[in-house]
Amino acid sequence: QVQLVESGGGLVQPGGSLRLSCAASESIFNFFVMRWYRQAPGKQRDLVAVITAGGDKMYAASLKGRFTISRDDAKNTIFLQMDSLEPEDTAVYYCNTNYKGADYWGQGTQVTVSS
């Protein structure tokens, strides 16, 4: 059973930055891909960013280069650096991976962008 624990969310003003973390209960070398999703109130859960075991990265086009996904294999953790935050980025952010046929999610971390 893989456990994913997100942290780093909070309240930030427009234009500010936050860095989210997702710590895995086992080596992230085991996971071919890890992802960040977000879900705003009343909306579907959307893919934000992806990072592969080989370090390849992909982002939602709507982010316009404001977010950066990274990984620290020694800490079994992935990160999401979010810059130039906008009110539209307000959502619960979730970490996700797939392993041995099962889908795993963290509990989510709330990001609120407001003045």
GROMACS .gro file of N, CA, C and O in nm, residues 32-111:
model
  320
   32PHE      N    1   0.677   0.469  -1.234
   32PHE     CA    2   0.717   0.519  -1.366
   32PHE      C    3   0.684   0.666  -1.382
   32PHE      O    4   0.758   0.742  -1.443
   33VAL      N    5   0.572   0.708  -1.323
   33VAL     CA    6   0.530   0.847  -1.338
   33VAL      C    7   0.460   0.892  -1.211
   33VAL      O    8   0.393   0.813  -1.144
   34MET      N    9   0.480   1.018  -1.176
   34MET     CA   10   0.407   1.081  -1.067
   34MET      C   11   0.345   1.210  -1.119
   34MET      O   12   0.401   1.275  -1.208
   35ARG      N   13   0.230   1.245  -1.062
   35ARG     CA   14   0.153   1.357  -1.117
   35ARG      C   15   0.102   1.449  -1.007
   35ARG      O   16   0.081   1.405  -0.893
   36TRP      N   17   0.079   1.572  -1.041
   36TRP     CA   18   0.003   1.667  -0.960
   36TRP      C   19  -0.128   1.697  -1.033
   36TRP      O   20  -0.127   1.723  -1.154
   37TYR      N   21  -0.237   1.691  -0.959
   37TYR     CA   22  -0.369   1.731  -1.005
   37TYR      C   23  -0.418   1.844  -0.915
   37TYR      O   24  -0.368   1.863  -0.804
   38ARG      N   25  -0.521   1.912  -0.961
   38ARG     CA   26  -0.590   2.008  -0.874
   38ARG      C   27  -0.740   2.006  -0.902
   38ARG      O   28  -0.783   1.974  -1.012
   39GLN      N   29  -0.815   2.040  -0.798
   39GLN     CA   30  -0.960   2.042  -0.810
   39GLN      C   31  -1.013   2.166  -0.740
   39GLN      O   32  -1.000   2.179  -0.617
   40ALA      N   33  -1.071   2.255  -0.819
   40ALA     CA   34  -1.135   2.374  -0.765
   40ALA      C   35  -1.278   2.340  -0.724
   40ALA      O   36  -1.336   2.244  -0.776
   41PRO      N   37  -1.337   2.418  -0.634
   41PRO     CA   38  -1.474   2.390  -0.589
   41PRO      C   39  -1.571   2.384  -0.706
   41PRO      O   40  -1.573   2.473  -0.791
   42GLY      N   41  -1.648   2.277  -0.711
   42GLY     CA   42  -1.749   2.262  -0.814
   42GLY      C   43  -1.697   2.225  -0.950
   42GLY      O   44  -1.773   2.224  -1.048
   43LYS      N   45  -1.567   2.195  -0.960
   43LYS     CA   46  -1.508   2.162  -1.089
   43LYS      C   47  -1.445   2.024  -1.086
   43LYS      O   48  -1.424   1.966  -0.980
   44GLN      N   49  -1.412   1.972  -1.203
   44GLN     CA   50  -1.349   1.841  -1.212
   44GLN      C   51  -1.203   1.851  -1.171
   44GLN      O   52  -1.145   1.959  -1.167
   45ARG      N   53  -1.146   1.736  -1.141
   45ARG     CA   54  -1.005   1.730  -1.106
   45ARG      C   55  -0.923   1.733  -1.235
   45ARG      O   56  -0.942   1.650  -1.324
   46ASP      N   57  -0.832   1.826  -1.243
   46ASP     CA   58  -0.753   1.847  -1.365
   46ASP      C   59  -0.606   1.815  -1.343
   46ASP      O   60  -0.549   1.844  -1.237
   47LEU      N   61  -0.543   1.760  -1.446
   47LEU     CA   62  -0.400   1.732  -1.442
   47LEU      C   63  -0.321   1.862  -1.450
   47LEU      O   64  -0.348   1.948  -1.535
   48VAL      N   65  -0.222   1.877  -1.364
   48VAL     CA   66  -0.139   1.997  -1.360
   48VAL      C   67  -0.001   1.970  -1.418
   48VAL      O   68   0.046   2.042  -1.505
   49ALA      N   69   0.064   1.864  -1.369
   49ALA     CA   70   0.201   1.837  -1.412
   49ALA      C   71   0.234   1.691  -1.390
   49ALA      O   72   0.175   1.625  -1.304
   50VAL      N   73   0.331   1.644  -1.470
   50VAL     CA   74   0.373   1.504  -1.466
   50VAL      C   75   0.525   1.500  -1.466
   50VAL      O   76   0.590   1.579  -1.535
   51ILE      N   77   0.580   1.404  -1.391
   51ILE     CA   78   0.725   1.380  -1.398
   51ILE      C   79   0.747   1.230  -1.401
   51ILE      O   80   0.684   1.155  -1.327
   52THR      N   81   0.835   1.185  -1.492
   52THR     CA   82   0.862   1.043  -1.505
   52THR      C   83   0.985   1.005  -1.423
   52THR      O   84   1.060   1.090  -1.375
   53ALA      N   85   1.005   0.874  -1.409
   53ALA     CA   86   1.122   0.826  -1.337
   53ALA      C   87   1.251   0.873  -1.403
   53ALA      O   88   1.354   0.890  -1.337
   54GLY      N   89   1.245   0.894  -1.533
   54GLY     CA   90   1.362   0.941  -1.606
   54GLY      C   91   1.381   1.091  -1.602
   54GLY      O   92   1.479   1.143  -1.656
   55GLY      N   93   1.287   1.161  -1.538
   55GLY     CA   94   1.299   1.306  -1.524
   55GLY      C   95   1.228   1.388  -1.630
   55GLY      O   96   1.237   1.511  -1.629
   56ASP      N   97   1.159   1.323  -1.723
   56ASP     CA   98   1.081   1.397  -1.821
   56ASP      C   99   0.965   1.466  -1.753
   56ASP      O  100   0.905   1.411  -1.660
   57LYS      N  101   0.932   1.587  -1.801
   57LYS     CA  102   0.828   1.667  -1.737
   57LYS      C  103   0.726   1.712  -1.840
   57LYS      O  104   0.761   1.742  -1.955
   58MET      N  105   0.601   1.720  -1.798
   58MET     CA  106   0.495   1.770  -1.883
   58MET      C  107   0.403   1.855  -1.798
   58MET      O  108   0.384   1.828  -1.678
   59TYR      N  109   0.345   1.958  -1.860
   59TYR     CA  110   0.260   2.053  -1.787
   59TYR      C  111   0.132   2.079  -1.864
   59TYR      O  112   0.130   2.073  -1.987
   60ALA      N  113   0.028   2.116  -1.790
   60ALA     CA  114  -0.094   2.163  -1.853
   60ALA      C  115  -0.063   2.293  -1.927
   60ALA      O  116   0.004   2.381  -1.872
   61ALA      N  117  -0.112   2.304  -2.046
   61ALA     CA  118  -0.082   2.421  -2.129
   61ALA      C  119  -0.132   2.551  -2.065
   61ALA      O  120  -0.071   2.657  -2.084
   62SER      N  121  -0.238   2.540  -1.989
   62SER     CA  122  -0.298   2.660  -1.930
   62SER      C  123  -0.209   2.727  -1.824
   62SER      O  124  -0.232   2.842  -1.787
   63LEU      N  125  -0.107   2.657  -1.778
   63LEU     CA  126  -0.022   2.712  -1.671
   63LEU      C  127   0.074   2.818  -1.720
   63LEU      O  128   0.127   2.896  -1.641
   64LYS      N  129   0.099   2.824  -1.848
   64LYS     CA  130   0.181   2.929  -1.909
   64LYS      C  131   0.320   2.937  -1.848
   64LYS      O  132   0.375   3.045  -1.831
   65GLY      N  133   0.376   2.822  -1.809
   65GLY     CA  134   0.512   2.819  -1.760
   65GLY      C  135   0.532   2.867  -1.618
   65GLY      O  136   0.645   2.891  -1.575
   66ARG      N  137   0.425   2.881  -1.542
   66ARG     CA  138   0.437   2.935  -1.407
   66ARG      C  139   0.472   2.830  -1.302
   66ARG      O  140   0.517   2.865  -1.193
   67PHE      N  141   0.448   2.703  -1.334
   67PHE     CA  142   0.471   2.595  -1.238
   67PHE      C  143   0.589   2.509  -1.283
   67PHE      O  144   0.611   2.491  -1.404
   68THR      N  145   0.660   2.452  -1.185
   68THR     CA  146   0.772   2.362  -1.214
   68THR      C  147   0.763   2.240  -1.125
   68THR      O  148   0.756   2.252  -1.002
   69ILE      N  149   0.764   2.123  -1.186
   69ILE     CA  150   0.762   1.997  -1.112
   69ILE      C  151   0.905   1.945  -1.103
   69ILE      O  152   0.985   1.961  -1.196
   70SER      N  153   0.938   1.887  -0.989
   70SER     CA  154   1.072   1.831  -0.970
   70SER      C  155   1.064   1.713  -0.873
   70SER      O  156   0.958   1.687  -0.816
   71ARG      N  157   1.176   1.645  -0.857
   71ARG     CA  158   1.178   1.527  -0.769
   71ARG      C  159   1.310   1.521  -0.695
   71ARG      O  160   1.414   1.563  -0.747
   72ASP      N  161   1.305   1.467  -0.574
   72ASP     CA  162   1.424   1.437  -0.495
   72ASP      C  163   1.417   1.290  -0.461
   72ASP      O  164   1.345   1.249  -0.368
   73ASP      N  165   1.488   1.208  -0.537
   73ASP     CA  166   1.478   1.064  -0.520
   73ASP      C  167   1.528   1.020  -0.383
   73ASP      O  168   1.477   0.924  -0.325
   74ALA      N  169   1.626   1.088  -0.329
   74ALA     CA  170   1.680   1.051  -0.198
   74ALA      C  171   1.577   1.070  -0.087
   74ALA      O  172   1.580   0.999   0.015
   75LYS      N  173   1.484   1.164  -0.107
   75LYS     CA  174   1.381   1.191  -0.007
   75LYS      C  175   1.247   1.131  -0.044
   75LYS      O  176   1.147   1.154   0.027
   76ASN      N  177   1.241   1.058  -0.156
   76ASN     CA  178   1.116   0.998  -0.202
   76ASN      C  179   1.005   1.103  -0.210
   76ASN      O  180   0.890   1.078  -0.170
   77THR      N  181   1.039   1.217  -0.264
   77THR     CA  182   0.948   1.331  -0.265
   77THR      C  183   0.948   1.399  -0.401
   77THR      O  184   1.054   1.409  -0.465
   78ILE      N  185   0.830   1.442  -0.444
   78ILE     CA  186   0.822   1.530  -0.559
   78ILE      C  187   0.770   1.666  -0.512
   78ILE      O  188   0.711   1.677  -0.405
   79PHE      N  189   0.796   1.766  -0.595
   79PHE     CA  190   0.761   1.903  -0.558
   79PHE      C  191   0.685   1.969  -0.672
   79PHE      O  192   0.695   1.929  -0.787
   80LEU      N  193   0.612   2.074  -0.637
   80LEU     CA  194   0.550   2.159  -0.737
   80LEU      C  195   0.575   2.303  -0.695
   80LEU      O  196   0.517   2.351  -0.597
   81GLN      N  197   0.667   2.368  -0.765
   81GLN     CA  198   0.694   2.509  -0.741
   81GLN      C  199   0.595   2.591  -0.822
   81GLN      O  200   0.589   2.576  -0.945
   82MET      N  201   0.519   2.674  -0.754
   82MET     CA  202   0.414   2.752  -0.819
   82MET      C  203   0.446   2.900  -0.802
   82MET      O  204   0.454   2.951  -0.690
   83ASP      N  205   0.467   2.969  -0.912
   83ASP     CA  206   0.502   3.111  -0.913
   83ASP      C  207   0.393   3.192  -0.983
   83ASP      O  208   0.311   3.137  -1.057
   84SER      N  209   0.395   3.321  -0.961
   84SER     CA  210   0.298   3.411  -1.023
   84SER      C  211   0.156   3.358  -1.006
   84SER      O  212   0.078   3.353  -1.102
   85LEU      N  213   0.124   3.321  -0.885
   85LEU     CA  214  -0.006   3.260  -0.860
   85LEU      C  215  -0.120   3.356  -0.885
   85LEU      O  216  -0.109   3.477  -0.860
   86GLU      N  217  -0.229   3.301  -0.935
   86GLU     CA  218  -0.349   3.377  -0.970
   86GLU      C  219  -0.467   3.322  -0.890
   86GLU      O  220  -0.465   3.205  -0.849
   87PRO      N  221  -0.569   3.403  -0.869
   87PRO     CA  222  -0.687   3.352  -0.797
   87PRO      C  223  -0.744   3.224  -0.860
   87PRO      O  224  -0.796   3.138  -0.787
   88GLU      N  225  -0.728   3.210  -0.990
   88GLU     CA  226  -0.779   3.092  -1.059
   88GLU      C  227  -0.702   2.965  -1.024
   88GLU      O  228  -0.744   2.854  -1.058
   89ASP      N  229  -0.588   2.980  -0.957
   89ASP     CA  230  -0.511   2.863  -0.913
   89ASP      C  231  -0.564   2.806  -0.781
   89ASP      O  232  -0.514   2.702  -0.734
   90THR      N  233  -0.660   2.873  -0.720
   90THR     CA  234  -0.717   2.825  -0.595
   90THR      C  235  -0.782   2.689  -0.616
   90THR      O  236  -0.868   2.673  -0.703
   91ALA      N  237  -0.738   2.591  -0.537
   91ALA     CA  238  -0.786   2.454  -0.553
   91ALA      C  239  -0.722   2.368  -0.444
   91ALA      O  240  -0.629   2.411  -0.375
   92VAL      N  241  -0.772   2.245  -0.435
   92VAL     CA  242  -0.701   2.143  -0.359
   92VAL      C  243  -0.607   2.071  -0.456
   92VAL      O  244  -0.651   2.029  -0.564
   93TYR      N  245  -0.482   2.060  -0.418
   93TYR     CA  246  -0.380   1.999  -0.504
   93TYR      C  247  -0.351   1.858  -0.452
   93TYR      O  248  -0.325   1.839  -0.333
   94TYR      N  249  -0.353   1.762  -0.544
   94TYR     CA  250  -0.335   1.622  -0.511
   94TYR      C  251  -0.214   1.563  -0.584
   94TYR      O  252  -0.190   1.595  -0.700
   95CYS      N  253  -0.147   1.474  -0.516
   95CYS     CA  254  -0.039   1.395  -0.573
   95CYS      C  255  -0.095   1.258  -0.613
   95CYS      O  256  -0.183   1.204  -0.544
   96ASN      N  257  -0.046   1.203  -0.721
   96ASN     CA  258  -0.099   1.076  -0.773
   96ASN      C  259   0.011   0.993  -0.836
   96ASN      O  260   0.105   1.046  -0.897
   97THR      N  261  -0.003   0.861  -0.821
   97THR     CA  262   0.081   0.770  -0.896
   97THR      C  263   0.008   0.638  -0.915
   97THR      O  264  -0.098   0.614  -0.857
   98ASN      N  265   0.064   0.553  -0.999
   98ASN     CA  266   0.011   0.420  -1.024
   98ASN      C  267   0.121   0.320  -0.995
   98ASN      O  268   0.238   0.343  -1.030
   99TYR      N  269   0.084   0.207  -0.932
   99TYR     CA  270   0.186   0.108  -0.896
   99TYR      C  271   0.123  -0.028  -0.888
   99TYR      O  272   0.023  -0.047  -0.816
  100LYS      N  273   0.177  -0.121  -0.964
  100LYS     CA  274   0.126  -0.259  -0.966
  100LYS      C  275  -0.025  -0.263  -0.989
  100LYS      O  276  -0.098  -0.338  -0.921
  101GLY      N  277  -0.071  -0.183  -1.082
  101GLY     CA  278  -0.210  -0.187  -1.121
  101GLY      C  279  -0.305  -0.107  -1.034
  101GLY      O  280  -0.426  -0.105  -1.061
  102ALA      N  281  -0.255  -0.045  -0.930
  102ALA     CA  282  -0.341   0.033  -0.841
  102ALA      C  283  -0.309   0.182  -0.854
  102ALA      O  284  -0.198   0.221  -0.885
  103ASP      N  285  -0.411   0.262  -0.828
  103ASP     CA  286  -0.403   0.407  -0.839
  103ASP      C  287  -0.397   0.465  -0.697
  103ASP      O  288  -0.481   0.430  -0.613
  104TYR      N  289  -0.302   0.551  -0.670
  104TYR     CA  290  -0.284   0.605  -0.536
  104TYR      C  291  -0.293   0.757  -0.538
  104TYR      O  292  -0.238   0.822  -0.628
  105TRP      N  293  -0.361   0.811  -0.435
  105TRP     CA  294  -0.378   0.954  -0.420
  105TRP      C  295  -0.341   0.997  -0.279
  105TRP      O  296  -0.364   0.922  -0.183
  106GLY      N  297  -0.291   1.116  -0.267
  106GLY     CA  298  -0.274   1.176  -0.136
  106GLY      C  299  -0.405   1.238  -0.090
  106GLY      O  300  -0.505   1.235  -0.161
  107GLN      N  301  -0.401   1.297   0.029
  107GLN     CA  302  -0.521   1.356   0.087
  107GLN      C  303  -0.548   1.496   0.034
  107GLN      O  304  -0.657   1.551   0.053
  108GLY      N  305  -0.450   1.553  -0.031
  108GLY     CA  306  -0.465   1.687  -0.089
  108GLY      C  307  -0.417   1.796   0.005
  108GLY      O  308  -0.415   1.780   0.126
  109THR      N  309  -0.378   1.908  -0.055
  109THR     CA  310  -0.339   2.026   0.021
  109THR      C  311  -0.406   2.148  -0.042
  109THR      O  312  -0.404   2.164  -0.165
  110GLN      N  313  -0.466   2.231   0.041
  110GLN     CA  314  -0.544   2.346  -0.008
  110GLN      C  315  -0.451   2.462  -0.042
  110GLN      O  316  -0.367   2.501   0.039
  111VAL      N  317  -0.470   2.516  -0.161
  111VAL     CA  318  -0.402   2.638  -0.203
  111VAL      C  319  -0.509   2.743  -0.229
  111VAL      O  320  -0.601   2.721  -0.308
   0.00000   0.00000   0.00000
